[in-house]
Short mmCIF file of C-alpha atoms and ligand atoms in Angstrom, two decimals:
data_model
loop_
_atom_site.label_atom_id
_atom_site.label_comp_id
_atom_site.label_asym_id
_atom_site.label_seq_id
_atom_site.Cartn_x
_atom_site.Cartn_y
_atom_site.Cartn_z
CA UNK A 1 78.57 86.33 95.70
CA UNK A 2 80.71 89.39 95.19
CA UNK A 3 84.59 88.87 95.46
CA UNK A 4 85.84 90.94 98.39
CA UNK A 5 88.18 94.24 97.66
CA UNK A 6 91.15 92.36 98.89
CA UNK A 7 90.91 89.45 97.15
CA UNK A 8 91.68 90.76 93.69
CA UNK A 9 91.78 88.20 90.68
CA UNK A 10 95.40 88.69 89.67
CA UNK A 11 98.76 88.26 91.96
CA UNK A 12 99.92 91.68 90.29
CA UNK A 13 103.31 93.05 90.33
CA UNK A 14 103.59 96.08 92.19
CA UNK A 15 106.59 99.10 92.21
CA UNK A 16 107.00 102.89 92.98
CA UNK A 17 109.02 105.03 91.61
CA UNK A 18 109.78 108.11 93.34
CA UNK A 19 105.09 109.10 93.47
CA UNK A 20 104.42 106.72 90.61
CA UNK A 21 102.85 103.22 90.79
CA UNK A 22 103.19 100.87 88.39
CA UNK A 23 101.16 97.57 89.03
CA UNK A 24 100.82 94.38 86.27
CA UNK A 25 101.72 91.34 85.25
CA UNK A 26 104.11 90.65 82.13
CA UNK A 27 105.25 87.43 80.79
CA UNK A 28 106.23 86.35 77.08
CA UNK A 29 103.20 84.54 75.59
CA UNK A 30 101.32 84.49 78.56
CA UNK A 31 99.61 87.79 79.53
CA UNK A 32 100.78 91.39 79.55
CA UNK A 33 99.48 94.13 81.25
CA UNK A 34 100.85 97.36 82.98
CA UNK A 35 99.09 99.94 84.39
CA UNK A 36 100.01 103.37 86.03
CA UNK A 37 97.17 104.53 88.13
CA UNK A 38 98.49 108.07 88.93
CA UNK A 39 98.69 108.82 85.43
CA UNK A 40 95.43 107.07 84.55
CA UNK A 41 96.67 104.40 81.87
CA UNK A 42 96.80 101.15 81.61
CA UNK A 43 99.73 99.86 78.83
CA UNK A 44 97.69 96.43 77.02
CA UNK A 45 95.28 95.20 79.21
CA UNK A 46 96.10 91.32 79.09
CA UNK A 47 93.46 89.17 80.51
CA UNK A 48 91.59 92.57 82.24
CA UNK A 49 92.73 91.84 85.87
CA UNK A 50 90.21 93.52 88.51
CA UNK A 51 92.78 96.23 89.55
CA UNK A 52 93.14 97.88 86.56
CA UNK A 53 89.25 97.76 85.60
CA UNK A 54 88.68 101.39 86.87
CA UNK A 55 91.69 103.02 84.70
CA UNK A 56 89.92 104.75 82.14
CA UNK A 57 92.65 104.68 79.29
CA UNK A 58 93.78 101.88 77.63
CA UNK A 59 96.88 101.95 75.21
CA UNK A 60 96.90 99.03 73.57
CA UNK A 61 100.21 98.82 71.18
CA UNK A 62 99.27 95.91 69.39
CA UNK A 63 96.61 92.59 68.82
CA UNK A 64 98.49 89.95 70.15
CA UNK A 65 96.18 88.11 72.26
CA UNK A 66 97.81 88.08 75.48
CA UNK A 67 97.77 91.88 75.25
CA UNK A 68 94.37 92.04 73.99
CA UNK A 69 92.22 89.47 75.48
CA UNK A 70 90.91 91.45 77.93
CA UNK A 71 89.54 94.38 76.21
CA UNK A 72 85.62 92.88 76.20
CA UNK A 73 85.69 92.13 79.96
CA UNK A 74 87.53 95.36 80.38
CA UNK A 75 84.91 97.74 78.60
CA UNK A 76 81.77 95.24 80.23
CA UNK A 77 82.96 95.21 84.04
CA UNK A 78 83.17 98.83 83.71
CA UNK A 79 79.69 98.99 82.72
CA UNK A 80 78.53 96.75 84.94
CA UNK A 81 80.08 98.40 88.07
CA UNK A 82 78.28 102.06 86.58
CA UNK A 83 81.41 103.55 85.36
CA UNK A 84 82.08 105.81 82.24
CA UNK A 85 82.42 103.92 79.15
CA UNK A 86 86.43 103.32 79.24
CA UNK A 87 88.57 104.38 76.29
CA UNK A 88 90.97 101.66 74.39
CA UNK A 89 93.92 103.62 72.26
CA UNK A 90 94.71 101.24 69.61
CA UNK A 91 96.61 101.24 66.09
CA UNK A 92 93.78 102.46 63.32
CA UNK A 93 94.33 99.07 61.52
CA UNK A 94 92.42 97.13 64.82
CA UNK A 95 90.14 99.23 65.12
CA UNK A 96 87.41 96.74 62.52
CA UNK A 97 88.26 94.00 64.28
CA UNK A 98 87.89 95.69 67.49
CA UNK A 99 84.56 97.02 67.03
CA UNK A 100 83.50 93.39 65.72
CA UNK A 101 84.44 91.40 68.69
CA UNK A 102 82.84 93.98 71.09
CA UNK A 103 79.77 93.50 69.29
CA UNK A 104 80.21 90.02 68.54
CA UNK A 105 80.48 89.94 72.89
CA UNK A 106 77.73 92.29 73.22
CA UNK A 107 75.41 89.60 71.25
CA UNK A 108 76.50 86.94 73.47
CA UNK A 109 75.87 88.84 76.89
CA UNK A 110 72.99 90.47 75.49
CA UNK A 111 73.90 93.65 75.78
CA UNK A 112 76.01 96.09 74.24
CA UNK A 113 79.22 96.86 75.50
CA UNK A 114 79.79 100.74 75.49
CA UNK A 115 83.40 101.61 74.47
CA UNK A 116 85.28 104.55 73.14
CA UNK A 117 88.08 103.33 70.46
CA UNK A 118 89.83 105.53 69.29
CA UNK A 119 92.57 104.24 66.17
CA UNK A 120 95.80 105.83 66.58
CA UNK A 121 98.93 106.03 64.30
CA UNK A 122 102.72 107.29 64.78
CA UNK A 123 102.93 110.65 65.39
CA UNK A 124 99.43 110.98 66.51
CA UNK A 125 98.61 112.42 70.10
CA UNK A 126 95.78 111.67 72.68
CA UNK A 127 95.18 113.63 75.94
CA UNK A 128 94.68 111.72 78.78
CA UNK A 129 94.05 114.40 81.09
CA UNK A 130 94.85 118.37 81.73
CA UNK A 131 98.07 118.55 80.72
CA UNK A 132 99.11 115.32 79.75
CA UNK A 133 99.20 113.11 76.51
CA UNK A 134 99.83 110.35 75.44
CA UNK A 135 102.35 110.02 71.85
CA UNK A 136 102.11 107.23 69.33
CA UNK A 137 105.20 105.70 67.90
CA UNK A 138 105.99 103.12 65.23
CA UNK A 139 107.42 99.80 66.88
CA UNK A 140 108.79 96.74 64.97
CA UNK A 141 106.71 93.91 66.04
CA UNK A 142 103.70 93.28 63.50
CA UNK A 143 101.25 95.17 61.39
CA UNK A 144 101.04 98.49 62.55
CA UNK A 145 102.02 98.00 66.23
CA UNK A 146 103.03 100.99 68.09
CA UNK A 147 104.28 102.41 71.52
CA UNK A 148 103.48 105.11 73.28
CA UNK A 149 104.67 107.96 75.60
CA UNK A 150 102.93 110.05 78.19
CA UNK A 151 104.38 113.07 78.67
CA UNK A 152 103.28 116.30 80.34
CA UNK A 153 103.22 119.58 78.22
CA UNK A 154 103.78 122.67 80.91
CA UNK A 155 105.20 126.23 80.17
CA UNK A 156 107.90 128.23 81.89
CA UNK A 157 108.60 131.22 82.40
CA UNK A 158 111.42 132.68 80.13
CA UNK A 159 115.05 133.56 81.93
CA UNK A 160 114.52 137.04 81.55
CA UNK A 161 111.27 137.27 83.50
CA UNK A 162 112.01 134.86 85.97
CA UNK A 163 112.59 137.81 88.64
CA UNK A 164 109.76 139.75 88.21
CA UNK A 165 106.94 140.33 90.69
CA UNK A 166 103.48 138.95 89.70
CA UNK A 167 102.00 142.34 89.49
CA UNK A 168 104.60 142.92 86.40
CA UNK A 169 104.03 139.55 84.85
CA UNK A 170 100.47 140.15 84.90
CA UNK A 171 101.61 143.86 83.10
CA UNK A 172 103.26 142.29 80.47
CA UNK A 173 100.72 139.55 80.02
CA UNK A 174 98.35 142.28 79.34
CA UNK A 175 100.39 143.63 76.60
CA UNK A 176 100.20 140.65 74.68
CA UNK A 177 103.72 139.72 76.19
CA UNK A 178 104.62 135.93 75.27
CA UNK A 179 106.63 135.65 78.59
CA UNK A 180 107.25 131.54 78.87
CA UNK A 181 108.09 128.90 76.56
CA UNK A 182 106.17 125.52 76.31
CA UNK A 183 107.82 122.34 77.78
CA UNK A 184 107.40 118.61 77.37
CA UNK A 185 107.82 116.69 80.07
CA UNK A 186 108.43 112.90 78.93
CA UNK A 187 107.20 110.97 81.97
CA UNK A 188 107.07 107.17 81.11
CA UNK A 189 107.34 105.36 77.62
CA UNK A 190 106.06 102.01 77.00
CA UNK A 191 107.77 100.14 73.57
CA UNK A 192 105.68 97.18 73.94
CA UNK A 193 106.41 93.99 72.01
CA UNK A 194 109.09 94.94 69.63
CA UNK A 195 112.70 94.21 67.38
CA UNK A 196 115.40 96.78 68.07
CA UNK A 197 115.24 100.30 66.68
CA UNK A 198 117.03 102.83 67.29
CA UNK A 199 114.39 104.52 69.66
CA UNK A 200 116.97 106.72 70.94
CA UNK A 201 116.48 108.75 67.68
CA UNK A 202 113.53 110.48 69.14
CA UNK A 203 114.39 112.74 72.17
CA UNK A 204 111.11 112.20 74.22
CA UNK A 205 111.74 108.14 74.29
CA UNK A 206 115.71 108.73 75.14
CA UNK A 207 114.70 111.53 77.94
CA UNK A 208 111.56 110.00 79.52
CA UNK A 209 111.85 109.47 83.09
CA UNK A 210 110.89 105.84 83.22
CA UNK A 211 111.37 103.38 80.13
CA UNK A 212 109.26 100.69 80.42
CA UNK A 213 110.71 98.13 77.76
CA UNK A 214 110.54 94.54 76.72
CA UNK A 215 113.29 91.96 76.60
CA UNK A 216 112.11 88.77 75.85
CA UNK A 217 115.11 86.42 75.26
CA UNK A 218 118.81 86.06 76.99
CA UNK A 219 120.91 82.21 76.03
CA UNK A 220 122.84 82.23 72.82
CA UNK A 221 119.94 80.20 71.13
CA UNK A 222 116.87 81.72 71.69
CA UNK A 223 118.16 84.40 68.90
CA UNK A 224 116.42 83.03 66.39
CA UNK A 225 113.34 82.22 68.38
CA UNK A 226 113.91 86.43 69.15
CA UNK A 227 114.04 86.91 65.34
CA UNK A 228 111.18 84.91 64.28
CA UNK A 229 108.60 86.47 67.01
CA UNK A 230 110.05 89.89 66.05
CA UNK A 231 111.32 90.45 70.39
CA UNK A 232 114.07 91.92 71.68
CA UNK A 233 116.78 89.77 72.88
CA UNK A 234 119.58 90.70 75.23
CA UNK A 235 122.24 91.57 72.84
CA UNK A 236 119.62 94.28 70.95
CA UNK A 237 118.58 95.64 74.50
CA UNK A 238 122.57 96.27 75.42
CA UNK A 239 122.61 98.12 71.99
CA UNK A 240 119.47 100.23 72.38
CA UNK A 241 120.25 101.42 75.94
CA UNK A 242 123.54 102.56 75.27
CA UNK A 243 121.82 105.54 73.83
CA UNK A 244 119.34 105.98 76.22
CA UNK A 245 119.07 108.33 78.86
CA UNK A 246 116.27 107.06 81.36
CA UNK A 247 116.44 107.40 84.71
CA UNK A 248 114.25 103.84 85.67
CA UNK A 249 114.24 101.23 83.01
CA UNK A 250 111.71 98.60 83.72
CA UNK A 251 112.11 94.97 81.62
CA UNK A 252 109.36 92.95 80.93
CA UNK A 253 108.11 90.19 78.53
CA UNK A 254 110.45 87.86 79.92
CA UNK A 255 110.47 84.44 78.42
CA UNK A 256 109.85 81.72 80.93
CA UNK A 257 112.46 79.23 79.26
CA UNK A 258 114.84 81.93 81.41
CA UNK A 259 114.63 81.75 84.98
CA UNK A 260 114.79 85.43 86.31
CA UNK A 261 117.88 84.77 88.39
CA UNK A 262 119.94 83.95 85.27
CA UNK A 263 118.26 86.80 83.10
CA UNK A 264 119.04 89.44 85.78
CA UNK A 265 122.63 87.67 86.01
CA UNK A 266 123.01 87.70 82.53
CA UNK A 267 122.05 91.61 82.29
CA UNK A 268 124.37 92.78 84.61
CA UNK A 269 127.05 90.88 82.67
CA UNK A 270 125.93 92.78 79.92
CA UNK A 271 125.03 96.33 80.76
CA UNK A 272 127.59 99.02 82.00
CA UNK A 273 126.88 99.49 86.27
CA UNK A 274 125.57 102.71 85.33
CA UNK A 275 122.75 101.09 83.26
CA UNK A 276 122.31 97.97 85.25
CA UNK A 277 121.69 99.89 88.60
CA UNK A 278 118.77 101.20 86.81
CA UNK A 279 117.14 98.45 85.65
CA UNK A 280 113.97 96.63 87.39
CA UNK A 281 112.92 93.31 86.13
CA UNK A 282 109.52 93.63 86.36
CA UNK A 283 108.68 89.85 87.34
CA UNK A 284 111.52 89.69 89.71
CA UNK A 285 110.29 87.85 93.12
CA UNK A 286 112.69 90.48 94.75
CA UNK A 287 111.96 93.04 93.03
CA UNK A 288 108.62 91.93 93.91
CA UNK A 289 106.57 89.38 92.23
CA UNK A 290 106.50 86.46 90.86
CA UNK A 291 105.51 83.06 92.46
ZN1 LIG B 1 103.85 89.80 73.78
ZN1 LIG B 2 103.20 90.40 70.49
#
């Protein structure tokens, strides 16, 4: 029998932010998966809940399996309900292992699984659709893991032309004029599982709109357990946000040996009001979610 449209498999966290969805479901060792629909990308893809099936760009950041489990039934559901083969972003040095368990999944089902992977490193730069990319950077977490931003690349229109009629722009466009300089626009940027570093470093992760970030631990004595598992704890995120410049900072990866109430306690104690009054904790039952 086919599962109704509003009976989705996953109780997924939902938020807006000013036009922007984000919808998912992130929990330390237990599944992670955030999607932005508007944008088209889906940040790891956890255990491939149905409402983020028809996103056709995955950005995986690293192989962990509660990030990655769901890249077979991803890529196969898609096929199955006659959609384009979707795309999984992931760090070059999964790409083997990738293409191996697809195939190992296709022999099982008994049919292939179409999929376009496509290995990324730092620096490197996909684009997701007219206008807008997504960036690769290097995260501290394990072999090769990475982050990403999406960011919109626009032009505008120099000072000095800024008054002139379209009949004149079109003038000097004709003379070979170079009348507006190229802009990024750094719309969202996803660190993944990750240590501290200093992200702020690179202007496009300090200046994006909405940081969507993890912090897994909070009491005194999970910082080894933080250490060990290569997460952020509290004490690291107050460090790397007092550099940072986002507008909407989402947490996520919470452990569940902290209740939310106490994390979200303990991060105002933490964070300056400025900071803390932009914070979301993703998993929050008030800020929408979890049961
Ligand atoms: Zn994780
Ligand atoms: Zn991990």
């Amino acid at each position: 029998m086919l599962r109704k449209i509003d009976m989705p498999s996953h109780n997924l966290v939902e938020i807006k932010i000013d036009e922007l969805e984000i919808i998912g479901y992130s929990v330390a060792a237990e599944e992670t998966v955030i999607a932005m629909p508007q944008l088209d990308v889906c940040f790891d893809i956890g255990k491939a809940p149905d409402q983020v099936i028809s996103i056709n760009n995955v950005l995986l950041t690293h192989g962990h399996i509660d990030h990655a489990a769901g890249i077979a039934y991803y890529l196969s559901h898609r096929n199955f309900c006659g959609q384009s083969p979707g795309t999984i972003l992931t760090p070059e040095n999964l790409l083997e292992p990738i293409k191996q368990i697809i195939n190992a999944w296709g022999k099982l089902d008994g049919s292939k699984v179409p999929a376009e992977l496509v290995g990324v490193k730092a620096g490197d730069e996909y684009p997701i659709k007219p206008n807008l990319f997504a960036r690769v950077f290097p995260t501290k977490h394990s072999k090769g893991s990475v982050g990403y931003t999406v960011l919109e690349k626009r032009k505008k229109i120099k000072p000095e032309y800024a008054k002139l009629t379209s009949k004149q722009i079109v003038e000097l466009k004709k003379q070979g004029v170079q009348i507006d300089n190229p802009i990024e626009i750094p719309i969202v940027t996803y660190l993944g599982d990750t240590q501290y570093a200093d992200f702020s470093q690179l202007d496009y992760i300090s200046q994006s709109r909405i940081l969507i970030t993890e912090c897994t631990f909070y009491e005194d004595e999970h910082k080894s357990r933080a250490d060990i598992g290569k997460h952020m704890h509290i004490d690291e995120l107050t460090k790397l946000l007092s550099d940072m410049n986002n507008e909407h900072i989402i947490i996520t990866h919470v452990t569940n040996r902290t209740a939310l109430v106490q994390a979200r306690k303990m991060l105002k104690d933490s964070l300056p009001a400025d900071k803390f009054k932009r914070i979301i904790l993703f998993m929050d039952k008030r800020g929408r979610g979890r049961s």
